[in-house]
């Protein structure tokens, strides 16, 4: 049997969501993790691409944790993992793998999982790797819809118009745990200055929800640029991410911002269909790999 899970992008509110502010995330169905599982005499794990030893042991650990979460003590199965989601890029590759693994192992062992069960177990796995995740990644991937996320709860947003996004990967690893820790340190040391950044971030997410529902893409784009500026003020952007946002802006994007933990990883640009190719080329000129996708 085979199970899949998609990738995700955070449209608004990464980092501020950790401090109880609202965030908006969307599924990226064009990038996926797929897990196949079949009977075997011992546990065998097969990957579709070359991965280093560190990544391999992390995935083996994830499989063990997924089995344990499901109350399974020994896993005699051949597990095949393939993924088109770049690792450590802010696209939810680990949450996507956790969810596909949980669904596959549960199905193989005839364990029925509700969406809530799956979400809770995926969050438990995320905690092993990200310390204290807000839960937005697993929630959006399980829901497979655009969500407005606040205080661990989400509501679905129905967009007035489809979003044409270009996801541009810098190729620089984004270490979410490290970036979350960096923001936490600043939060403790400079509380009022940080509140001055996190509060407007939360307000942007509220405005973005309205713009999304109304299909006001021009307004949505402007809010994305503003969110990027606030993320840069927070100290989670870098030169490569700023250059990508500028390249997208200069080429006519409606909006652009870093997405995910930052310090590397991806920039997302909101584009019109007509200008998409031009903006894609401009972003590729910076050395990024670009994944176009449509979110509805
Ligand atoms: O880097 P990602 O895709 O795992 O996104 C992290 C989002 C943060 O807000 C920075 C952390 C969190 O737990 O919400």
Short mmCIF file of C-alpha atoms and ligand atoms in Angstrom, two decimals:
data_model
loop_
_atom_site.label_atom_id
_atom_site.label_comp_id
_atom_site.label_asym_id
_atom_site.label_seq_id
_atom_site.Cartn_x
_atom_site.Cartn_y
_atom_site.Cartn_z
CA UNK A 1 0.00 0.00 0.00
CA UNK A 2 1.00 3.62 -0.57
CA UNK A 3 0.18 6.85 1.24
CA UNK A 4 1.05 10.45 0.36
CA UNK A 5 1.20 13.88 1.96
CA UNK A 6 1.77 17.30 0.40
CA UNK A 7 4.22 20.14 1.17
CA UNK A 8 3.18 23.47 2.63
CA UNK A 9 4.03 27.15 2.57
CA UNK A 10 3.40 29.67 5.29
CA UNK A 11 1.71 32.62 3.59
CA UNK A 12 1.71 34.84 6.70
CA UNK A 13 2.89 34.73 10.29
CA UNK A 14 5.86 32.36 10.60
CA UNK A 15 7.57 33.02 13.94
CA UNK A 16 4.77 35.33 15.22
CA UNK A 17 2.54 32.22 15.25
CA UNK A 18 4.86 30.77 17.93
CA UNK A 19 3.83 33.74 20.14
CA UNK A 20 0.09 33.13 19.81
CA UNK A 21 -0.47 35.44 16.83
CA UNK A 22 -2.49 34.15 13.87
CA UNK A 23 -0.78 32.63 10.83
CA UNK A 24 -1.94 31.51 7.38
CA UNK A 25 -0.58 28.40 5.66
CA UNK A 26 -1.42 26.68 2.39
CA UNK A 27 -0.91 23.16 1.05
CA UNK A 28 1.45 22.75 -1.91
CA UNK A 29 -0.01 19.75 -3.69
CA UNK A 30 2.52 19.79 -6.53
CA UNK A 31 5.29 18.76 -4.08
CA UNK A 32 4.71 15.49 -2.21
CA UNK A 33 6.08 12.74 -0.02
CA UNK A 34 5.07 9.20 -0.83
CA UNK A 35 5.50 6.21 1.48
CA UNK A 36 4.95 2.65 0.29
CA UNK A 37 4.80 -0.24 2.73
CA UNK A 38 4.78 -4.00 2.18
CA UNK A 39 5.30 -7.16 4.23
CA UNK A 40 8.92 -8.26 4.86
CA UNK A 41 10.74 -10.47 7.36
CA UNK A 42 12.81 -7.56 8.75
CA UNK A 43 12.53 -3.78 8.61
CA UNK A 44 13.96 -2.44 5.34
CA UNK A 45 13.99 1.23 4.37
CA UNK A 46 14.55 2.35 0.80
CA UNK A 47 15.00 5.98 -0.27
CA UNK A 48 14.52 7.32 -3.79
CA UNK A 49 17.48 9.70 -3.56
CA UNK A 50 20.95 9.88 -2.08
CA UNK A 51 20.83 11.13 1.48
CA UNK A 52 23.63 11.60 3.96
CA UNK A 53 24.09 9.48 7.07
CA UNK A 54 22.71 12.18 9.38
CA UNK A 55 19.50 12.49 7.34
CA UNK A 56 19.19 8.70 7.12
CA UNK A 57 19.39 8.19 10.86
CA UNK A 58 16.91 11.04 11.41
CA UNK A 59 14.41 9.32 9.10
CA UNK A 60 14.96 5.92 10.73
CA UNK A 61 14.29 7.58 14.09
CA UNK A 62 11.13 9.16 12.66
CA UNK A 63 9.88 5.77 11.50
CA UNK A 64 10.48 4.28 14.95
CA UNK A 65 8.71 7.19 16.61
CA UNK A 66 5.75 6.91 14.21
CA UNK A 67 5.43 3.19 15.01
CA UNK A 68 5.64 3.90 18.74
CA UNK A 69 2.99 6.65 18.50
CA UNK A 70 0.73 4.06 16.88
CA UNK A 71 1.44 1.51 19.64
CA UNK A 72 3.42 -0.80 17.35
CA UNK A 73 6.48 -2.41 18.93
CA UNK A 74 7.98 -4.26 15.98
CA UNK A 75 7.74 -3.24 12.36
CA UNK A 76 8.42 -6.04 9.89
CA UNK A 77 7.98 -4.20 6.65
CA UNK A 78 9.71 -2.86 3.59
CA UNK A 79 9.21 0.92 3.59
CA UNK A 80 9.89 2.92 0.44
CA UNK A 81 10.18 6.69 0.77
CA UNK A 82 10.15 9.13 -2.10
CA UNK A 83 9.79 12.87 -1.92
CA UNK A 84 9.81 15.80 -4.32
CA UNK A 85 9.97 18.27 -1.40
CA UNK A 86 13.36 19.93 -0.88
CA UNK A 87 14.65 19.19 2.65
CA UNK A 88 15.24 21.96 5.20
CA UNK A 89 13.75 24.58 2.91
CA UNK A 90 10.75 25.73 4.98
CA UNK A 91 8.35 23.61 2.91
CA UNK A 92 7.34 21.20 5.66
CA UNK A 93 9.27 18.19 4.38
CA UNK A 94 9.51 16.67 7.86
CA UNK A 95 5.82 17.18 8.73
CA UNK A 96 4.86 15.79 5.32
CA UNK A 97 7.03 12.71 5.85
CA UNK A 98 5.66 12.22 9.39
CA UNK A 99 2.09 12.34 8.10
CA UNK A 100 2.68 10.01 5.12
CA UNK A 101 4.52 7.57 7.44
CA UNK A 102 1.78 7.62 10.10
CA UNK A 103 -0.92 7.01 7.45
CA UNK A 104 1.06 4.18 5.81
CA UNK A 105 2.04 2.41 9.05
CA UNK A 106 -1.49 2.78 10.45
CA UNK A 107 -3.07 1.45 7.24
CA UNK A 108 -0.62 -1.47 7.06
CA UNK A 109 -1.54 -2.42 10.64
CA UNK A 110 -5.28 -1.81 10.09
CA UNK A 111 -5.36 1.01 12.63
CA UNK A 112 -8.11 3.55 11.94
CA UNK A 113 -6.97 7.17 12.38
CA UNK A 114 -9.25 10.21 12.45
CA UNK A 115 -7.91 13.53 11.14
CA UNK A 116 -7.57 14.70 14.76
CA UNK A 117 -5.59 11.56 15.74
CA UNK A 118 -3.30 12.02 12.76
CA UNK A 119 -2.75 15.67 13.60
CA UNK A 120 -1.96 14.98 17.26
CA UNK A 121 0.47 12.19 16.41
CA UNK A 122 2.17 14.25 13.69
CA UNK A 123 2.60 17.10 16.18
CA UNK A 124 4.16 14.67 18.67
CA UNK A 125 6.69 13.66 15.98
CA UNK A 126 7.38 17.28 15.03
CA UNK A 127 8.16 18.01 18.69
CA UNK A 128 11.01 15.51 18.58
CA UNK A 129 12.68 17.47 15.81
CA UNK A 130 11.65 21.10 16.21
CA UNK A 131 11.50 21.53 19.98
CA UNK A 132 8.30 23.48 20.45
CA UNK A 133 6.49 23.75 17.09
CA UNK A 134 3.35 25.88 16.82
CA UNK A 135 1.58 23.01 15.03
CA UNK A 136 0.80 25.03 11.86
CA UNK A 137 2.81 22.66 9.59
CA UNK A 138 1.06 19.41 10.54
CA UNK A 139 -2.35 21.14 10.69
CA UNK A 140 -2.17 22.49 7.11
CA UNK A 141 -0.81 19.25 5.65
CA UNK A 142 -3.45 17.08 7.36
CA UNK A 143 -6.24 19.53 6.44
CA UNK A 144 -4.95 19.91 2.85
CA UNK A 145 -6.65 23.35 2.65
CA UNK A 146 -5.58 26.96 3.23
CA UNK A 147 -5.87 27.53 6.97
CA UNK A 148 -6.05 30.46 9.37
CA UNK A 149 -4.23 29.16 12.45
CA UNK A 150 -4.34 30.65 15.93
CA UNK A 151 -3.59 29.17 19.36
CA UNK A 152 -3.41 25.62 18.04
CA UNK A 153 -6.77 25.81 16.23
CA UNK A 154 -7.49 26.33 12.57
CA UNK A 155 -10.31 27.40 10.29
CA UNK A 156 -10.37 26.82 6.55
CA UNK A 157 -10.05 29.83 4.23
CA UNK A 158 -11.72 29.59 0.84
CA UNK A 159 -9.75 31.88 -1.49
CA UNK A 160 -11.76 34.18 -3.76
CA UNK A 161 -9.23 33.55 -6.55
CA UNK A 162 -6.54 30.88 -7.07
CA UNK A 163 -3.03 31.92 -6.02
CA UNK A 164 -0.26 31.58 -8.59
CA UNK A 165 2.90 31.19 -6.53
CA UNK A 166 6.56 30.82 -7.43
CA UNK A 167 8.48 29.02 -4.72
CA UNK A 168 12.17 29.93 -5.04
CA UNK A 169 14.63 27.80 -3.08
CA UNK A 170 17.94 29.47 -2.18
CA UNK A 171 19.47 26.02 -1.64
CA UNK A 172 20.70 27.25 1.75
CA UNK A 173 19.53 25.00 4.56
CA UNK A 174 16.93 26.60 6.83
CA UNK A 175 17.35 25.38 10.40
CA UNK A 176 13.93 26.06 11.93
CA UNK A 177 14.94 25.07 15.45
CA UNK A 178 17.94 27.41 15.37
CA UNK A 179 15.91 30.33 13.99
CA UNK A 180 13.09 29.83 16.53
CA UNK A 181 15.71 29.80 19.30
CA UNK A 182 17.30 32.99 17.94
CA UNK A 183 13.94 34.80 17.97
CA UNK A 184 13.22 33.49 21.50
CA UNK A 185 16.52 34.91 22.80
CA UNK A 186 15.69 38.32 21.33
CA UNK A 187 12.17 38.10 22.72
CA UNK A 188 13.52 37.55 26.21
CA UNK A 189 16.16 40.30 25.92
CA UNK A 190 14.17 42.99 24.07
CA UNK A 191 10.56 42.29 24.92
CA UNK A 192 8.98 45.63 23.97
CA UNK A 193 10.88 45.97 20.66
CA UNK A 194 9.89 42.42 19.74
CA UNK A 195 6.27 43.07 20.63
CA UNK A 196 6.49 46.01 18.23
CA UNK A 197 7.28 43.54 15.42
CA UNK A 198 5.17 40.52 16.40
CA UNK A 199 1.94 42.48 16.96
CA UNK A 200 1.87 44.04 13.45
CA UNK A 201 2.72 40.60 12.02
CA UNK A 202 -0.43 39.22 13.64
CA UNK A 203 -2.46 42.15 12.28
CA UNK A 204 -1.13 41.46 8.76
CA UNK A 205 -2.42 37.87 8.96
CA UNK A 206 -5.90 39.17 9.88
CA UNK A 207 -5.91 41.58 6.91
CA UNK A 208 -4.54 38.85 4.63
CA UNK A 209 -7.44 36.54 5.53
CA UNK A 210 -9.90 39.19 4.28
CA UNK A 211 -7.88 39.86 1.12
CA UNK A 212 -7.67 36.11 0.38
CA UNK A 213 -11.40 35.59 0.80
CA UNK A 214 -12.19 38.64 -1.33
CA UNK A 215 -9.71 37.52 -4.01
CA UNK A 216 -7.93 40.90 -3.67
CA UNK A 217 -4.54 39.68 -4.89
CA UNK A 218 -3.06 43.18 -5.17
CA UNK A 219 -3.70 43.83 -1.47
CA UNK A 220 -2.51 40.31 -0.59
CA UNK A 221 0.77 40.93 -2.41
CA UNK A 222 1.37 44.22 -0.59
CA UNK A 223 0.77 42.48 2.72
CA UNK A 224 3.35 39.83 1.75
CA UNK A 225 6.01 42.48 1.11
CA UNK A 226 5.18 44.04 4.49
CA UNK A 227 5.44 40.64 6.19
CA UNK A 228 8.88 40.11 4.65
CA UNK A 229 10.08 43.49 5.98
CA UNK A 230 8.91 42.55 9.48
CA UNK A 231 10.61 39.13 9.23
CA UNK A 232 13.82 40.91 8.22
CA UNK A 233 13.42 43.21 11.27
CA UNK A 234 13.05 40.06 13.36
CA UNK A 235 16.47 38.92 12.06
CA UNK A 236 15.40 35.78 10.22
CA UNK A 237 16.10 36.95 6.65
CA UNK A 238 19.48 37.05 4.93
CA UNK A 239 21.03 38.60 1.81
CA UNK A 240 19.96 35.75 -0.51
CA UNK A 241 16.34 35.89 0.66
CA UNK A 242 16.25 39.71 0.42
CA UNK A 243 17.77 39.53 -3.09
CA UNK A 244 15.08 37.07 -4.18
CA UNK A 245 12.29 39.29 -2.83
CA UNK A 246 13.81 42.27 -4.67
CA UNK A 247 14.22 40.28 -7.91
CA UNK A 248 10.55 39.24 -7.75
CA UNK A 249 9.45 42.81 -6.97
CA UNK A 250 11.53 44.35 -9.78
CA UNK A 251 10.13 41.80 -12.26
CA UNK A 252 6.53 42.70 -11.35
CA UNK A 253 5.44 40.25 -8.63
CA UNK A 254 2.32 41.24 -6.69
CA UNK A 255 4.10 40.26 -3.48
CA UNK A 256 6.99 38.21 -2.11
CA UNK A 257 8.34 37.11 1.24
CA UNK A 258 10.49 34.46 2.84
CA UNK A 259 8.48 31.48 3.99
CA UNK A 260 9.18 29.12 6.88
CA UNK A 261 11.87 29.40 9.51
CA UNK A 262 14.18 31.61 7.39
CA UNK A 263 17.96 31.99 7.50
CA UNK A 264 17.83 30.12 4.16
CA UNK A 265 15.12 28.06 2.52
CA UNK A 266 12.54 29.64 0.26
CA UNK A 267 10.95 32.88 -0.88
CA UNK A 268 7.39 32.73 -2.20
CA UNK A 269 6.23 35.21 -4.83
CA UNK A 270 2.60 35.90 -5.71
CA UNK A 271 2.40 36.43 -9.46
CA UNK A 272 -0.11 36.91 -12.25
CA UNK A 273 -0.19 34.22 -14.91
CA UNK A 274 1.03 36.70 -17.57
CA UNK A 275 4.14 37.82 -15.66
CA UNK A 276 4.94 34.43 -14.14
CA UNK A 277 7.63 33.44 -16.67
CA UNK A 278 9.45 36.78 -16.46
CA UNK A 279 9.47 36.70 -12.64
CA UNK A 280 10.56 33.06 -12.63
CA UNK A 281 13.56 33.90 -14.83
CA UNK A 282 14.47 36.88 -12.62
CA UNK A 283 14.44 34.68 -9.53
CA UNK A 284 16.44 31.94 -11.26
CA UNK A 285 19.07 34.55 -12.16
CA UNK A 286 19.92 34.78 -8.43
CA UNK A 287 20.78 31.06 -8.51
CA UNK A 288 17.53 29.82 -6.95
CA UNK A 289 15.59 26.75 -8.08
CA UNK A 290 11.99 27.79 -8.77
CA UNK A 291 8.87 25.63 -8.32
CA UNK A 292 5.68 27.17 -9.78
CA UNK A 293 2.45 26.10 -8.12
CA UNK A 294 -1.22 27.08 -8.00
CA UNK A 295 -3.09 27.09 -4.70
CA UNK A 296 -6.87 27.06 -4.64
O1 LIG B 1 10.59 26.11 8.66
P1 LIG B 1 9.26 25.45 8.76
O2 LIG B 1 8.64 25.12 7.47
O3 LIG B 1 9.25 24.29 9.70
O4 LIG B 1 8.25 26.54 9.40
C1 LIG B 1 8.46 26.98 10.71
C2 LIG B 1 7.42 27.98 11.12
C3 LIG B 1 7.77 28.68 12.43
O5 LIG B 1 6.71 29.60 12.68
C4 LIG B 1 9.06 29.45 12.31
C5 LIG B 1 7.89 27.70 13.58
C6 LIG B 1 6.57 27.10 14.06
O6 LIG B 1 6.63 26.15 14.85
O7 LIG B 1 5.49 27.61 13.70
#
